[in-house]
């Protein structure tokens, strides 16, 4: 009787201790620096559609702003947590359709416009995909921050598994890699469902030039 | 008044290498302003270069020449040549600058 | 009186001649070839310049990059071993093909470099007129999309 | 008839060339070609046009006090312009602040000429008082061309600014989660065909810091470092960084200090 009590107590203590430790590592990632916060507050002003709320970080942004800690062993649990949060927000297509029009997808991939303070709120935001990825190999002006997507469907196949993974990845890349450099296109409503379907088609329509 | 040009002229082996930078917007008449109105074309149309008063180069530009135009050519000449560069634009604005071949 | 008048006329004639000699550049300024610069297609401009159908010639070199990082500034140069008196740069896919033309007096090298705007990837032509005959060189210059694009 | 034939032939040839190039075109050659392009435009940097205007403005009496900027202290003593930009940002005792070139010039305009900094801060880039500032900057930085980047963090305020700048460099925000580090923290990266210097390392920081201010061919404008940073933040989808604000100076301090020892190549010529 007594022993089980102690056991319970130990477990609880252990749990509390573990939680404290975890929180400590999370806190240790980057100390809150009032001076830094003050600098950020004082240095920016709202302009056009770019309000000051844009420097109010969410949990993901806060965590990823300290890459040394985020990439450390101690950061691992937090990475999982961030990924889970982001995964939870992903919605599958409301009409069950994953693949749209690859030609429209190519136009979205080409455009890096939108969401800056010089853009109006109604300017369609581009995917900016070529900024970081090779896609259709006929386009020679492509970046390399992300992996090459040339032959995407041809190489990986067109299974539902590949389709769902790709859908999720475009919707919210942070569901798989907490501090991926890729924007969370659905989470921040940069691209709507139809636009994502079109980008999906660019990668996964067998007729898309990407898969030729 | 139009902004001054930068004229460099360097003699080497009896050939004077002339490099000219002109300050001009070279508006092509294709762009729109913030209000959506077409900005009318306005560009340097003619450029004349003389060395010691004698023509060594004549050029005609269209609006497809880049903003702040650059021009490079060479002529048979000598150190100390007085080089006079003049341009006139499509609105009739003019600019003349001088340099000495070194 | 008559004598005086005649000498005055003679004087003004000489003065006029001197003035026109001195103002050669102004005269040329007024001769900006409006029709050629407003010509849309290559053929339009060839016709207006009296170039007919210029032959490609190894004696004409168009010095330009294969790729332009930005279409707003594309360096292009013409160099030729021909005794060129006139040279021109044309961009096939620009709204008006003729970008610039140059007149080369005797004693000036048959070499010129300038910078032009290109709206998109296009063939660029270097035209050279020597001994009344036009020759040309052609090169495709790719205009790439650059930067973040925002 | 003959023309048609020649043209047809030319078109066919070009078409053949096109198919050939598009299939063979490797990225390597594309970046090599970009390098060739840059080399071709390197001679004849239109920054020179701004620099000449800036020298005139430096020596021209202006402002309520009708004074010139010739006694401006950019850190090497009143009136010393040569080499001054290579050592900025730095701490200035008279303002008790770390200042970059442009914030320091605003101080000189205030002290010497009686010009109100707020007018400069509020002016849009490339117009009004900013147009003058840009020309003056072109003049000042040209006089450090070829010098080594030599920025100190010996003063506690300089060190503090550096630390703040480093933190700001990694600060993510906006609807695209971007920080400076999203693009500038790894070697060998590109956006489209543009190389991205790794600013967290000396070599990359020297490349980034050392070539700005620069004439941008894409806009046909001379851009100061303040405008460069402003547009970075615009593309990061951040709100508007205030001209001469601490975050811009802190980032400058971080870049310049990291790039120490590199060569100042200003004014540069950029896409």
XYZ file of C-alpha atoms in Angstrom:
735
model
C 0.000 0.000 0.000
C 2.629 2.391 1.117
C 4.947 1.270 -1.628
C 2.415 1.893 -4.357
C 1.831 5.338 -2.889
C 5.505 6.088 -3.039
C 5.650 4.673 -6.529
C 2.797 6.908 -7.575
C 4.410 9.859 -5.912
C 7.689 9.110 -7.642
C 5.981 8.827 -10.996
C 4.190 12.099 -10.467
C 7.365 13.804 -9.290
C 9.216 12.336 -12.214
C 6.569 13.575 -14.562
C 6.655 17.037 -13.066
C 10.430 17.033 -13.187
C 10.425 15.910 -16.790
C 7.918 18.568 -17.702
C 10.002 21.191 -15.949
C 13.117 20.024 -17.742
C 11.314 20.070 -21.055
C 9.997 23.515 -20.443
C 13.437 24.599 -19.417
C 14.956 23.422 -22.646
C 12.213 25.163 -24.526
C 12.730 28.326 -22.573
C 16.482 28.023 -22.880
C 16.191 28.101 -26.640
C 16.104 31.874 -26.690
C 15.763 34.104 -23.699
C 13.102 36.691 -23.932
C 15.030 39.885 -24.512
C 12.998 43.005 -23.711
C 15.549 45.133 -25.518
C 15.157 43.104 -28.684
C 11.379 43.196 -28.404
C 11.473 46.935 -27.934
C 13.713 47.327 -30.971
C 11.326 45.322 -33.150
C 8.317 47.288 -31.893
C 10.020 50.622 -32.489
C 11.583 49.794 -35.841
C 8.544 48.862 -37.909
C 5.370 50.592 -38.951
C 2.289 49.288 -40.712
C 2.171 49.970 -44.447
C -0.591 48.967 -46.833
C -1.696 45.402 -46.197
C 1.415 44.688 -44.087
C 0.280 45.345 -40.531
C 2.344 45.133 -37.370
C 0.605 41.852 -36.529
C 3.039 40.324 -39.023
C 5.845 40.528 -36.486
C 3.732 38.898 -33.782
C 5.238 35.437 -34.033
C 3.262 32.248 -33.678
C 4.748 29.261 -31.909
C 6.343 27.862 -35.066
C 8.020 31.134 -36.002
C 9.245 31.696 -32.460
C 10.753 28.227 -32.283
C 12.403 28.455 -35.704
C 13.918 31.881 -35.059
C 16.611 30.137 -33.021
C 17.943 27.509 -35.426
C 20.794 26.410 -33.174
C 18.399 25.360 -30.482
C 15.715 24.163 -32.909
C 18.151 21.802 -34.598
C 19.637 20.512 -31.360
C 18.904 17.174 -29.705
C 16.932 18.957 -27.008
C 14.842 20.664 -29.634
C 13.624 17.345 -31.000
C 10.513 17.021 -28.840
C 9.507 20.553 -29.618
C 10.031 19.897 -33.321
C 7.595 16.998 -33.087
C 5.131 19.171 -31.266
C 5.371 21.949 -33.864
C 4.907 19.419 -36.645
C 1.815 17.976 -34.930
C 0.287 21.429 -34.538
C 0.830 22.153 -38.200
C -0.394 18.744 -39.337
C -3.599 19.194 -37.353
C -4.495 22.299 -39.344
C -4.334 20.664 -42.766
C -7.641 20.128 -44.532
C -8.103 17.664 -47.361
C -9.823 19.114 -50.471
C -13.476 19.860 -49.765
C -14.551 18.485 -53.147
C -12.284 15.451 -52.895
C -10.329 16.699 -55.919
C -6.548 16.820 -55.623
C -5.497 17.466 -59.195
C -6.439 20.664 -61.049
C -5.053 22.346 -64.166
C -1.286 22.108 -64.586
C -1.177 25.140 -66.918
C -2.651 27.312 -64.199
C -0.310 25.605 -61.763
C 2.681 26.615 -63.879
C 1.555 30.256 -63.809
C 1.215 30.096 -60.022
C 4.648 28.475 -59.740
C 6.162 31.258 -61.871
C 4.703 34.155 -59.916
C 6.457 35.437 -56.836
C 4.039 38.296 -56.376
C 1.640 39.265 -53.654
C 1.307 39.891 -49.907
C 3.870 42.709 -49.752
C 3.056 46.212 -48.606
C 3.098 47.392 -52.231
C 0.428 44.847 -53.169
C -3.294 45.436 -52.863
C -5.216 42.911 -50.789
C -6.876 41.533 -53.928
C -3.610 40.769 -55.769
C -3.405 37.016 -56.302
C -0.456 35.679 -54.337
C 1.915 33.582 -56.414
C 3.394 30.314 -55.254
C 6.894 31.549 -56.046
C 7.811 27.889 -56.555
C 10.570 28.528 -59.135
C 12.275 30.878 -56.694
C 13.414 27.789 -54.803
C 12.691 24.709 -56.939
C 13.501 23.346 -60.346
C 10.165 22.195 -61.787
C 9.593 22.192 -65.562
C 13.102 21.705 -66.872
C 12.439 24.085 -69.775
C 12.521 26.932 -67.241
C 16.208 27.628 -66.753
C 15.706 30.356 -64.165
C 15.069 28.391 -60.979
C 16.385 28.460 -57.443
C 17.837 25.697 -55.326
C 16.768 26.430 -51.759
C 14.316 23.548 -52.107
C 14.854 20.204 -53.856
C 14.361 19.749 -57.608
C 10.822 18.710 -58.483
C 11.569 17.789 -62.083
C 9.891 14.491 -62.965
C 8.024 14.619 -59.658
C 5.158 12.257 -60.451
C 7.088 10.148 -62.918
C 9.703 9.364 -60.279
C 7.384 8.837 -57.331
C 4.313 7.405 -59.022
C 0.768 8.684 -58.810
C -0.488 6.681 -55.823
C -2.936 8.163 -53.326
C -0.145 8.081 -50.766
C 2.062 10.300 -52.903
C -0.886 12.534 -53.713
C -1.879 13.018 -50.076
C 1.695 13.625 -48.960
C 2.181 16.242 -51.688
C -1.116 17.900 -50.859
C -0.143 18.137 -47.216
C 3.323 19.366 -48.008
C 2.057 22.243 -50.180
C -0.638 23.096 -47.654
C 1.718 23.155 -44.717
C 5.283 22.022 -45.127
C 5.936 22.480 -41.424
C 3.821 19.386 -40.754
C 6.816 17.353 -41.897
C 9.737 19.604 -41.107
C 9.113 22.037 -38.273
C 11.451 24.681 -39.648
C 11.123 24.052 -43.372
C 11.914 27.154 -45.433
C 8.697 26.677 -47.360
C 5.759 28.977 -46.624
C 2.592 27.456 -45.154
C 0.425 28.166 -48.176
C -2.935 27.058 -46.779
C -2.345 28.054 -43.164
C -1.752 31.697 -44.104
C -4.284 31.567 -46.975
C -1.603 32.429 -49.528
C -3.102 29.976 -52.003
C -6.706 28.788 -52.020
C -7.830 25.216 -52.473
C -8.208 25.523 -56.230
C -4.774 27.078 -56.665
C -3.221 24.276 -54.650
C -5.041 21.761 -56.854
C -3.491 23.479 -59.868
C 0.020 23.357 -58.404
C -0.633 19.697 -57.542
C -1.435 19.101 -61.220
C 1.854 20.652 -62.275
C 3.622 18.022 -60.158
C 1.295 15.060 -60.450
C -0.664 15.241 -63.702
C 0.997 12.698 -66.008
C 0.376 15.188 -68.842
C 2.254 18.016 -67.064
C 5.588 18.967 -68.668
C 7.166 18.149 -65.291
C 6.477 14.474 -65.951
C 7.521 14.330 -69.597
C 18.301 71.258 -66.772
C 19.563 67.833 -67.668
C 22.115 66.188 -65.385
C 25.763 66.027 -66.443
C 27.216 63.049 -68.282
C 30.297 61.069 -67.383
C 32.715 60.991 -70.295
C 35.926 58.997 -70.182
C 38.393 58.975 -73.057
C 41.645 57.050 -72.941
C 44.217 56.996 -75.754
C 46.197 53.835 -76.437
C 48.268 53.227 -79.567
C 46.681 56.033 -81.535
C 43.146 54.896 -80.722
C 40.971 56.844 -78.305
C 38.492 54.687 -76.386
C 35.455 56.812 -75.470
C 32.973 55.703 -72.812
C 29.909 57.792 -72.103
C 27.258 57.486 -69.417
C 24.218 59.728 -69.816
C 21.694 60.482 -67.079
C 18.297 59.962 -68.636
C 15.163 57.987 -67.754
C 14.681 56.776 -71.343
C 10.976 56.371 -70.710
C 9.710 53.895 -73.290
C 6.073 54.953 -73.222
C 5.059 51.449 -72.152
C 4.839 51.867 -68.396
C 1.865 53.009 -66.387
C 1.981 55.259 -63.353
C 0.261 54.525 -60.037
C -3.000 55.944 -61.403
C -2.864 53.587 -64.391
C -2.014 56.335 -66.875
C 0.596 55.555 -69.527
C 3.819 57.477 -68.900
C 4.598 59.085 -72.268
C 7.798 58.176 -74.090
C 10.720 60.477 -73.381
C 14.185 59.489 -74.496
C 17.481 60.708 -75.876
C 17.081 60.578 -79.649
C 20.389 61.864 -80.970
C 23.934 61.852 -79.761
C 26.887 63.531 -81.406
C 30.523 63.274 -80.439
C 33.224 65.562 -81.746
C 36.963 65.429 -81.246
C 38.585 68.840 -81.652
C 35.443 70.047 -83.394
C 35.248 67.233 -85.916
C 32.514 64.570 -85.858
C 33.773 61.208 -84.682
C 30.442 59.575 -83.865
C 26.733 60.044 -84.433
C 24.038 57.911 -82.938
C 20.267 57.757 -82.920
C 18.480 56.090 -80.037
C 14.968 54.763 -79.814
C 13.097 54.285 -76.529
C 14.502 50.728 -76.290
C 17.911 52.010 -75.203
C 18.347 51.392 -71.457
C 17.846 53.992 -68.771
C 21.022 55.970 -68.045
C 22.433 55.093 -71.489
C 25.942 53.812 -71.949
C 27.915 54.183 -75.148
C 31.397 52.979 -76.032
C 33.244 53.559 -79.319
C 36.804 54.159 -80.548
C 38.365 56.554 -83.024
C 41.835 57.366 -84.334
C 43.083 60.225 -82.198
C 45.631 61.487 -79.744
C 46.088 62.358 -76.087
C 44.775 65.830 -75.365
C 41.958 65.631 -77.921
C 39.068 67.759 -76.769
C 35.989 65.570 -76.849
C 32.565 67.181 -76.914
C 29.502 65.022 -76.367
C 26.034 66.416 -77.050
C 22.656 64.810 -76.858
C 19.152 65.969 -77.559
C 16.032 64.159 -76.378
C 12.541 63.680 -77.775
C 11.288 66.750 -75.893
C 14.111 68.906 -77.211
C 16.103 68.968 -73.954
C 19.831 69.123 -74.557
C 23.056 68.493 -72.770
C 26.691 68.988 -73.767
C 29.726 67.869 -71.769
C 33.408 67.846 -72.489
C 36.371 65.685 -71.666
C 40.015 65.481 -72.641
C 41.544 62.298 -73.969
C 44.176 61.019 -71.548
C 24.786 100.004 -103.588
C 24.390 97.152 -105.926
C 27.944 96.140 -105.236
C 27.369 96.410 -101.529
C 24.232 94.365 -101.711
C 25.959 91.696 -103.690
C 28.797 91.422 -101.187
C 26.298 91.259 -98.352
C 24.545 88.411 -100.081
C 27.836 86.711 -100.634
C 28.712 87.189 -96.982
C 25.463 85.759 -95.722
C 25.803 82.826 -98.059
C 29.211 82.071 -96.643
C 27.939 82.640 -93.126
C 25.078 80.272 -93.759
C 27.462 77.690 -95.071
C 29.705 78.091 -92.047
C 26.736 77.857 -89.731
C 25.492 74.720 -91.341
C 28.987 73.255 -91.183
C 29.231 74.123 -87.513
C 25.767 72.917 -86.736
C 26.055 69.594 -88.457
C 24.991 67.788 -85.303
C 21.891 69.906 -84.954
C 20.996 69.145 -88.531
C 21.417 65.494 -87.810
C 19.432 65.798 -84.604
C 16.486 66.787 -86.711
C 17.003 63.837 -88.965
C 16.086 61.294 -86.298
C 14.667 58.498 -88.400
C 11.133 58.533 -87.034
C 9.785 56.059 -89.568
C 12.521 53.521 -88.836
C 12.140 53.776 -85.070
C 8.375 53.478 -85.340
C 8.582 50.476 -87.649
C 7.154 47.472 -85.821
C 8.620 44.355 -87.410
C 12.114 43.541 -88.612
C 10.889 43.699 -92.203
C 9.385 47.156 -91.638
C 12.709 48.467 -90.403
C 14.755 46.700 -93.076
C 12.548 48.333 -95.689
C 12.736 51.826 -94.207
C 16.511 51.637 -93.780
C 16.796 50.438 -97.358
C 18.473 47.291 -96.132
C 16.359 44.902 -98.210
C 17.201 41.437 -96.988
C 20.654 41.705 -95.484
C 22.898 38.657 -95.743
C 24.447 37.077 -92.727
C 28.124 37.777 -92.708
C 31.005 36.353 -90.707
C 32.538 39.809 -90.910
C 29.887 41.148 -88.529
C 29.940 40.154 -84.876
C 27.190 40.826 -82.377
C 28.818 40.910 -78.994
C 26.159 40.091 -76.396
C 25.569 37.635 -73.563
C 23.550 34.440 -74.132
C 21.456 35.205 -71.083
C 20.496 38.595 -69.684
C 19.964 38.651 -65.948
C 17.554 41.484 -66.508
C 15.804 42.660 -69.646
C 16.064 46.311 -68.646
C 19.793 46.368 -69.331
C 21.177 44.105 -72.032
C 24.701 44.911 -73.223
C 25.062 44.668 -77.007
C 27.971 45.545 -79.216
C 28.704 45.441 -82.929
C 32.152 44.918 -84.298
C 32.977 44.409 -87.943
C 35.926 44.166 -90.278
C 33.815 45.790 -93.011
C 34.244 49.498 -93.719
C 30.993 50.301 -91.993
C 29.424 53.711 -92.417
C 26.193 52.846 -90.607
C 25.252 50.234 -88.013
C 21.958 49.312 -86.334
C 20.693 47.103 -83.518
C 17.298 45.433 -83.874
C 15.319 43.315 -81.433
C 12.837 41.063 -83.194
C 10.313 40.780 -80.353
C 10.374 44.344 -79.063
C 7.262 46.430 -79.823
C 9.403 48.451 -82.253
C 12.298 46.451 -83.634
C 14.925 49.195 -84.069
C 16.747 49.977 -80.826
C 19.539 52.247 -82.044
C 21.532 53.170 -85.115
C 24.986 54.664 -85.479
C 26.879 56.605 -88.126
C 30.577 55.965 -88.336
C 32.711 58.681 -89.945
C 36.053 57.779 -91.531
C 38.689 57.501 -88.807
C 36.289 55.984 -86.295
C 36.611 52.283 -85.534
C 33.805 50.029 -86.694
C 32.969 49.156 -83.125
C 30.195 50.255 -80.814
C 28.721 49.026 -77.544
C 25.542 50.145 -75.845
C 22.779 48.740 -73.622
C 19.220 48.026 -74.624
C 15.904 46.927 -73.157
C 14.347 43.631 -74.113
C 10.796 42.724 -73.162
C 11.400 39.003 -73.580
C 13.772 36.405 -75.003
C 14.368 37.323 -78.644
C 16.695 37.290 -81.597
C 18.839 40.380 -81.750
C 20.238 41.627 -85.072
C 23.376 43.606 -85.739
C 23.133 45.377 -89.088
C 26.090 46.920 -90.856
C 26.089 49.039 -94.005
C 29.393 49.125 -95.869
C 29.928 50.265 -99.464
C 26.183 50.661 -99.744
C 25.528 47.013 -98.901
C 23.903 45.723 -95.710
C 25.138 42.666 -93.806
C 24.106 41.263 -90.484
C 24.715 38.968 -87.525
C 21.973 37.387 -85.417
C 21.991 36.033 -81.916
C 19.327 34.872 -79.520
C 19.472 36.487 -76.095
C 17.486 34.835 -73.340
C 15.847 37.186 -70.887
C 15.351 35.458 -67.556
C 13.015 36.133 -64.691
C 15.081 36.911 -61.669
C 14.890 37.622 -57.980
C 11.960 36.928 -55.721
C 9.553 38.316 -58.300
C 7.609 40.369 -55.788
C 11.311 36.505 -102.443
C 14.938 36.290 -101.582
C 14.328 38.061 -98.307
C 11.651 35.583 -97.397
C 14.047 32.783 -98.107
C 16.825 34.267 -96.003
C 14.456 35.029 -93.190
C 12.949 31.566 -93.389
C 16.398 30.080 -93.295
C 17.337 32.236 -90.346
C 14.175 31.227 -88.509
C 14.809 27.561 -89.185
C 18.362 27.901 -87.971
C 17.267 29.708 -84.846
C 14.570 27.124 -84.204
C 17.146 24.366 -84.531
C 19.452 26.216 -82.194
C 16.621 26.707 -79.728
C 15.729 23.034 -79.517
C 19.379 22.215 -79.176
C 20.029 24.685 -76.415
C 16.879 23.926 -74.450
C 17.713 20.254 -74.242
C 21.386 20.700 -73.549
C 21.112 23.725 -71.327
C 22.558 22.832 -67.977
C 22.168 25.077 -64.990
C 25.910 25.403 -64.779
C 26.121 27.089 -68.130
C 23.178 29.331 -67.235
C 25.008 30.646 -64.195
C 28.197 30.967 -66.243
C 26.271 33.015 -68.785
C 24.937 35.232 -66.033
C 28.529 35.772 -64.918
C 29.405 36.791 -68.483
C 26.470 39.190 -68.539
C 27.633 40.801 -65.299
C 31.146 41.114 -66.625
C 29.845 42.855 -69.737
C 27.951 45.493 -67.796
C 30.597 45.967 -65.089
C 32.369 48.654 -67.105
C 30.249 51.753 -67.035
C 28.419 51.670 -63.711
C 25.734 54.387 -63.757
C 26.433 54.915 -60.033
C 29.059 57.338 -61.310
C 26.286 59.694 -62.328
C 24.957 59.768 -58.776
C 28.389 60.048 -57.251
C 29.104 63.233 -59.239
C 25.803 64.751 -58.127
C 26.545 63.726 -54.528
C 29.908 65.439 -54.454
C 28.229 68.648 -55.555
C 25.569 68.313 -52.840
C 28.233 67.634 -50.198
C 29.878 70.950 -50.983
C 26.724 72.985 -51.525
C 25.306 75.096 -48.678
C 21.820 73.905 -47.739
C 19.230 73.864 -44.965
C 18.154 76.608 -42.555
C 21.792 77.175 -41.548
C 22.853 77.410 -45.185
C 25.921 75.263 -44.463
C 27.691 72.505 -46.380
C 28.342 68.972 -45.136
C 32.083 69.377 -45.507
C 32.619 69.317 -41.730
C 30.534 66.186 -41.247
C 32.183 63.656 -38.930
C 31.604 60.158 -40.282
C 33.786 58.629 -37.594
C 37.259 59.512 -38.774
C 37.039 63.166 -37.757
C 35.234 66.205 -39.194
C 35.499 66.355 -42.970
C 37.190 62.988 -43.454
C 35.234 61.080 -46.072
C 37.931 58.839 -47.474
C 37.668 55.381 -45.929
C 34.874 56.387 -43.530
C 32.138 54.182 -44.984
C 34.343 51.080 -44.638
C 34.207 51.464 -40.845
C 30.488 52.040 -40.457
C 28.288 51.371 -38.526
C 30.073 52.626 -35.408
C 29.400 54.239 -32.050
C 29.298 58.060 -31.976
C 29.766 59.805 -28.641
C 27.925 62.985 -29.671
C 24.680 61.093 -30.239
C 25.515 58.225 -27.857
C 24.307 55.889 -30.579
C 25.548 53.318 -33.034
C 24.875 54.782 -36.474
C 25.077 53.570 -40.038
C 26.018 55.881 -42.900
C 22.545 57.190 -43.542
C 21.537 57.771 -39.915
C 24.871 59.512 -39.406
C 24.324 61.710 -42.443
C 20.957 62.708 -40.987
C 22.798 63.750 -37.810
C 25.237 65.845 -39.855
C 22.373 67.432 -41.763
C 20.731 68.302 -38.447
C 23.854 69.589 -36.656
C 25.467 71.385 -39.577
C 22.564 72.404 -41.765
C 19.626 72.450 -39.361
C 17.633 69.991 -41.444
C 15.009 68.005 -39.562
C 15.667 64.231 -39.750
C 11.962 63.416 -39.734
C 11.586 65.000 -43.170
C 14.237 62.619 -44.482
C 12.717 59.630 -42.679
C 9.242 60.308 -44.073
C 10.326 60.972 -47.662
C 9.830 58.145 -50.159
C 12.945 56.555 -51.668
C 14.254 58.135 -54.888
C 12.373 61.392 -54.349
C 12.727 64.741 -52.599
C 15.274 64.804 -49.777
C 15.969 61.056 -50.187
C 17.146 61.681 -53.734
C 19.799 64.019 -52.335
C 20.691 61.504 -49.630
C 21.151 58.783 -52.225
C 23.539 60.904 -54.264
C 25.512 61.866 -51.150
C 25.726 58.201 -50.145
C 27.029 57.351 -53.634
C 29.727 59.986 -53.203
C 30.729 58.852 -49.705
C 30.874 55.112 -50.409
C 32.879 55.610 -53.596
C 35.609 57.081 -51.411
C 35.893 53.753 -49.558
C 36.078 51.619 -52.691
C 38.948 49.159 -52.390
C 39.276 49.560 -48.616
C 38.857 46.647 -46.243
C 35.640 46.327 -44.262
C 36.733 47.220 -40.742
C 33.928 47.445 -38.222
C 34.516 47.394 -34.482
C 32.427 45.885 -31.709
C 34.723 47.145 -28.956
C 32.279 49.643 -27.558
C 29.561 47.941 -25.485
C 26.862 49.633 -27.567
C 28.465 48.311 -30.731
C 28.559 44.806 -29.284
C 24.955 45.115 -28.178
C 23.918 46.289 -31.655
C 25.720 43.328 -33.212
C 23.906 40.883 -30.904
C 20.555 42.490 -31.640
C 21.320 42.340 -35.353
C 22.198 38.670 -35.195
C 18.928 37.936 -33.467
C 16.997 40.057 -35.970
C 18.673 38.167 -38.814
C 17.032 34.930 -37.667
C 13.713 36.481 -36.645
C 10.879 34.856 -38.580
C 7.602 36.565 -39.214
C 4.970 37.469 -41.755
C 2.638 35.179 -43.704
C 5.557 33.381 -45.351
C 7.561 32.678 -42.171
C 10.610 34.356 -43.685
C 13.672 35.664 -41.903
C 16.875 36.954 -43.485
C 18.246 33.507 -42.695
C 15.612 31.782 -44.871
C 17.708 32.751 -47.891
C 21.059 33.887 -46.544
C 22.268 31.268 -44.078
C 23.623 28.525 -46.341
C 26.344 28.333 -48.963
C 25.597 27.739 -52.638
C 21.944 28.755 -52.608
C 20.112 30.668 -55.303
C 16.759 32.341 -55.844
C 16.046 31.815 -59.520
C 19.457 32.493 -61.067
C 20.662 34.909 -58.392
C 23.301 33.660 -56.015
C 22.483 34.231 -52.378
C 25.467 35.073 -50.217
C 25.626 33.197 -46.917
C 25.701 36.209 -44.641
C 26.372 34.141 -41.524
C 29.909 33.465 -42.824
C 32.686 35.980 -43.487
C 32.936 35.409 -47.220
C 29.227 35.744 -47.871
C 28.800 38.688 -45.523
C 31.623 40.501 -47.305
C 29.927 39.812 -50.650
C 26.595 41.072 -49.399
C 27.782 44.037 -47.381
C 30.691 44.949 -49.654
C 28.669 45.415 -52.875
C 25.906 47.640 -51.502
C 25.007 50.474 -52.028
C 24.660 49.695 -55.707
C 23.039 50.671 -58.976
C 20.249 48.218 -59.744
C 19.754 47.543 -63.407
C 16.273 46.091 -62.858
C 14.952 49.372 -61.487
C 17.508 51.740 -63.022
C 18.051 53.241 -59.594
C 20.899 53.730 -57.182
C 19.989 51.979 -53.936
C 21.463 52.778 -50.546
C 21.799 50.052 -47.904
C 18.683 51.397 -46.190
C 16.675 50.884 -49.362
C 18.233 47.465 -49.899
C 17.162 46.351 -46.411
C 13.779 47.979 -46.833
C 13.124 45.939 -49.951
C 14.388 42.757 -48.285
C 11.770 43.228 -45.602
C 9.139 44.016 -48.221
C 9.908 40.725 -49.970
C 9.916 38.988 -46.586
C 6.317 40.232 -46.305
C 7.158 42.111 -43.112
C 5.758 45.497 -42.149
C 7.755 48.575 -43.182
C 11.123 49.067 -41.451
C 11.412 52.725 -40.524
C 14.258 54.566 -42.273
C 17.344 54.559 -40.055
C 15.596 52.505 -37.341
C 17.563 50.353 -34.937
C 16.682 47.081 -36.636
C 18.238 48.328 -39.887
C 21.356 49.508 -38.087
C 21.570 46.303 -36.037
C 21.350 44.157 -39.173
C 23.960 46.341 -40.849
C 26.212 45.908 -37.836
C 25.785 42.129 -37.946
C 26.530 41.957 -41.675
C 29.447 44.384 -41.621
C 31.108 42.825 -38.582
C 30.702 39.332 -40.028
C 32.196 40.554 -43.301
C 35.184 42.236 -41.667
C 38.343 41.898 -43.738
C 36.464 41.711 -47.022
C 36.843 44.398 -49.663
C 34.508 47.333 -50.100
C 33.398 47.263 -53.758
C 30.888 50.081 -53.527
C 29.104 51.366 -55.390
C 28.193 47.988 -56.828
C 26.224 47.111 -59.936
C 23.401 44.667 -59.282
C 20.567 43.011 -61.120
